[in-house]
Amino acid sequence: MLYEEISNDDNELNKALLPNNNESLYEAISDDDNEPNPALPPNDNDLRVNNHDMKRQLHSRTRSAEARKRRNRKRNLYFRMQSYRYFITRPFYYRFTMKLVRHILPEYNFYYTHVKPVHDLLLIGVKDKIIEQQNERRLLGDIFDRRHYYLFRRQAQYLSRRSNDIQE
């Protein structure tokens, strides 16, 4: 026989153990959830979810739409001012496009942050005073005049014809 027979000793041990009385260890659960506790002061900030009695926020931290517009306008003006803190001006021919200007500046190793036409001037914003001084020397004074416009235009047409010939 492979299995050992169970002895009667186990049954005697179980009978010898005392029955478990957990009732004396725990207190009875009280039924006073709905009764207010007089020792605690009432808290008006609590939300009563079950009865749908929601209290409003005491201090609202959200801005009104008008206040947000004022704040955004003020911040945008400040950031715009900072972006043109250091700038270089050049005379500007009105037929230059911003795309062409942004294409020309890197050809002269000109580092800029913003470019903006103002009437017959071109404002070129740079990051700091050192870059402003370096770029002042790099860029010709009349680079964006009428004569240069037609020169760049002819150069762009030549390059586009050349690229079309290569593709064919």
Short mmCIF file of C-alpha atoms in Angstrom, two decimals:
data_model
loop_
_atom_site.label_atom_id
_atom_site.label_comp_id
_atom_site.label_asym_id
_atom_site.label_seq_id
_atom_site.Cartn_x
_atom_site.Cartn_y
_atom_site.Cartn_z
CA MET A 1 0.00 0.00 0.00
CA LEU A 2 1.38 3.38 -1.06
CA TYR A 3 -0.56 5.60 1.25
CA GLU A 4 -0.34 5.65 4.96
CA GLU A 5 -3.52 5.19 6.87
CA ILE A 6 -4.82 8.17 8.78
CA SER A 7 -4.63 7.65 12.47
CA ASN A 8 -7.28 8.53 14.97
CA ASP A 9 -4.83 10.88 16.73
CA ASP A 10 -5.70 13.75 14.36
CA ASN A 11 -9.35 13.57 15.28
CA GLU A 12 -8.49 13.64 18.96
CA LEU A 13 -6.35 16.77 18.49
CA ASN A 14 -9.15 18.63 16.73
CA LYS A 15 -11.54 17.79 19.52
CA ALA A 16 -9.04 18.95 22.12
CA LEU A 17 -8.76 22.45 20.61
CA LEU A 18 -11.10 25.02 22.06
CA PRO A 19 -13.79 26.47 19.82
CA ASN A 20 -12.98 29.92 18.40
CA ASN A 21 -14.91 32.76 20.08
CA ASN A 22 -14.09 35.94 18.14
CA GLU A 23 -17.22 37.68 19.30
CA SER A 24 -15.57 38.85 22.52
CA LEU A 25 -12.67 40.46 20.63
CA TYR A 26 -14.70 42.86 18.45
CA GLU A 27 -17.22 45.56 19.37
CA ALA A 28 -20.57 45.66 17.77
CA ILE A 29 -20.86 47.92 14.71
CA SER A 30 -22.76 51.08 15.55
CA ASP A 31 -25.61 52.47 13.48
CA ASP A 32 -24.90 56.18 14.08
CA ASP A 33 -23.59 57.19 10.59
CA ASN A 34 -26.45 59.56 9.89
CA GLU A 35 -26.29 61.26 13.29
CA PRO A 36 -23.98 64.32 13.55
CA ASN A 37 -21.20 64.15 16.07
CA PRO A 38 -21.67 67.02 18.53
CA ALA A 39 -17.95 67.04 19.46
CA LEU A 40 -16.88 68.01 15.91
CA PRO A 41 -17.66 71.47 14.47
CA PRO A 42 -19.69 71.44 11.23
CA ASN A 43 -17.55 71.63 8.07
CA ASP A 44 -19.23 73.68 5.35
CA ASN A 45 -16.56 72.82 2.76
CA ASP A 46 -17.55 69.15 2.68
CA LEU A 47 -19.45 67.91 -0.33
CA ARG A 48 -22.44 65.70 0.31
CA VAL A 49 -22.39 63.47 -2.73
CA ASN A 50 -25.32 61.19 -1.86
CA ASN A 51 -27.79 64.01 -1.30
CA HIS A 52 -26.39 66.09 -4.21
CA ASP A 53 -25.75 69.05 -1.94
CA MET A 54 -22.64 70.47 -3.63
CA LYS A 55 -20.99 73.51 -2.07
CA ARG A 56 -19.38 76.15 -4.28
CA GLN A 57 -15.65 76.89 -4.10
CA LEU A 58 -14.68 79.52 -1.59
CA HIS A 59 -11.83 81.03 -3.63
CA SER A 60 -12.10 80.59 -7.36
CA ARG A 61 -8.70 80.65 -9.05
CA THR A 62 -9.95 80.75 -12.63
CA ARG A 63 -9.73 84.02 -14.52
CA SER A 64 -12.61 85.50 -16.41
CA ALA A 65 -12.42 85.57 -20.20
CA GLU A 66 -11.76 89.33 -20.18
CA ALA A 67 -8.99 88.97 -17.60
CA ARG A 68 -7.34 86.20 -19.65
CA LYS A 69 -7.43 88.41 -22.77
CA ARG A 70 -5.85 91.31 -20.90
CA ARG A 71 -3.15 89.09 -19.41
CA ASN A 72 -2.37 87.40 -22.74
CA ARG A 73 -2.21 90.73 -24.56
CA LYS A 74 0.18 92.12 -21.96
CA ARG A 75 2.43 89.03 -22.09
CA ASN A 76 2.44 88.92 -25.89
CA LEU A 77 3.46 92.57 -26.08
CA TYR A 78 6.28 91.90 -23.62
CA PHE A 79 7.54 88.85 -25.56
CA ARG A 80 7.27 90.71 -28.86
CA MET A 81 9.29 93.54 -27.36
CA GLN A 82 11.94 91.07 -26.19
CA SER A 83 12.15 89.40 -29.61
CA TYR A 84 13.12 92.75 -31.17
CA ARG A 85 15.33 93.90 -28.31
CA TYR A 86 18.38 93.67 -30.58
CA PHE A 87 17.69 94.31 -34.23
CA ILE A 88 19.27 95.43 -37.49
CA THR A 89 17.49 97.62 -40.03
CA ARG A 90 18.01 97.62 -43.77
CA PRO A 91 16.24 99.50 -46.57
CA PHE A 92 13.62 97.20 -48.06
CA TYR A 93 12.22 96.96 -51.59
CA TYR A 94 8.50 96.21 -51.38
CA ARG A 95 8.56 93.30 -53.87
CA PHE A 96 10.79 91.13 -51.69
CA THR A 97 8.80 88.32 -50.10
CA MET A 98 9.52 87.09 -46.59
CA LYS A 99 10.26 83.66 -48.03
CA LEU A 100 12.96 85.15 -50.27
CA VAL A 101 14.40 87.21 -47.39
CA ARG A 102 14.58 84.12 -45.17
CA HIS A 103 16.29 82.28 -48.01
CA ILE A 104 18.88 85.05 -48.56
CA LEU A 105 19.93 85.56 -44.91
CA PRO A 106 21.45 82.06 -44.38
CA GLU A 107 23.46 82.47 -47.61
CA TYR A 108 25.32 85.29 -45.84
CA ASN A 109 25.71 83.23 -42.60
CA PHE A 110 23.30 85.62 -40.95
CA TYR A 111 21.77 84.35 -37.69
CA TYR A 112 18.38 85.89 -36.87
CA THR A 113 15.31 85.25 -34.74
CA HIS A 114 12.62 87.33 -36.49
CA VAL A 115 12.19 89.22 -39.73
CA LYS A 116 9.56 91.92 -40.13
CA PRO A 117 8.92 94.50 -42.88
CA VAL A 118 7.94 97.96 -41.63
CA HIS A 119 7.06 100.37 -44.48
CA ASP A 120 10.32 100.72 -46.45
CA LEU A 121 12.54 99.15 -43.74
CA LEU A 122 13.27 95.55 -42.86
CA LEU A 123 13.69 94.80 -39.15
CA ILE A 124 15.81 91.74 -38.47
CA GLY A 125 15.71 90.61 -34.84
CA VAL A 126 18.79 88.90 -33.40
CA LYS A 127 19.38 87.12 -30.13
CA ASP A 128 22.01 89.28 -28.39
CA LYS A 129 24.33 92.24 -28.81
CA ILE A 130 27.34 90.17 -29.90
CA ILE A 131 25.42 88.55 -32.74
CA GLU A 132 24.00 91.96 -33.64
CA GLN A 133 27.51 93.39 -34.08
CA GLN A 134 28.72 90.37 -36.09
CA ASN A 135 25.70 90.43 -38.39
CA GLU A 136 25.92 94.20 -38.89
CA ARG A 137 29.27 93.66 -40.64
CA ARG A 138 28.17 90.56 -42.59
CA LEU A 139 25.16 92.05 -44.32
CA LEU A 140 25.50 94.71 -46.99
CA GLY A 141 23.63 97.95 -46.39
CA ASP A 142 21.69 97.75 -49.65
CA ILE A 143 21.13 93.99 -49.87
CA PHE A 144 17.34 94.30 -50.03
CA ASP A 145 17.08 97.16 -52.55
CA ARG A 146 15.53 97.12 -56.04
CA ARG A 147 18.73 96.16 -57.91
CA HIS A 148 19.39 93.18 -55.62
CA TYR A 149 15.77 92.04 -55.89
CA TYR A 150 16.08 91.54 -59.66
CA LEU A 151 19.51 89.99 -59.22
CA PHE A 152 18.15 87.40 -56.74
CA ARG A 153 15.11 86.83 -58.91
CA ARG A 154 17.27 86.12 -61.99
CA GLN A 155 19.45 83.82 -59.88
CA ALA A 156 16.37 81.93 -58.61
CA GLN A 157 15.04 81.55 -62.18
CA TYR A 158 18.41 80.26 -63.35
CA LEU A 159 18.57 77.73 -60.53
CA SER A 160 15.00 76.54 -61.16
CA ARG A 161 15.70 76.08 -64.92
CA ARG A 162 18.89 74.25 -64.11
CA SER A 163 17.13 71.88 -61.68
CA ASN A 164 14.42 71.21 -64.32
CA ASP A 165 17.12 70.36 -66.90
CA ILE A 166 18.76 67.96 -64.45
CA GLN A 167 15.46 66.22 -63.71
CA GLU A 168 14.72 65.68 -67.44
#
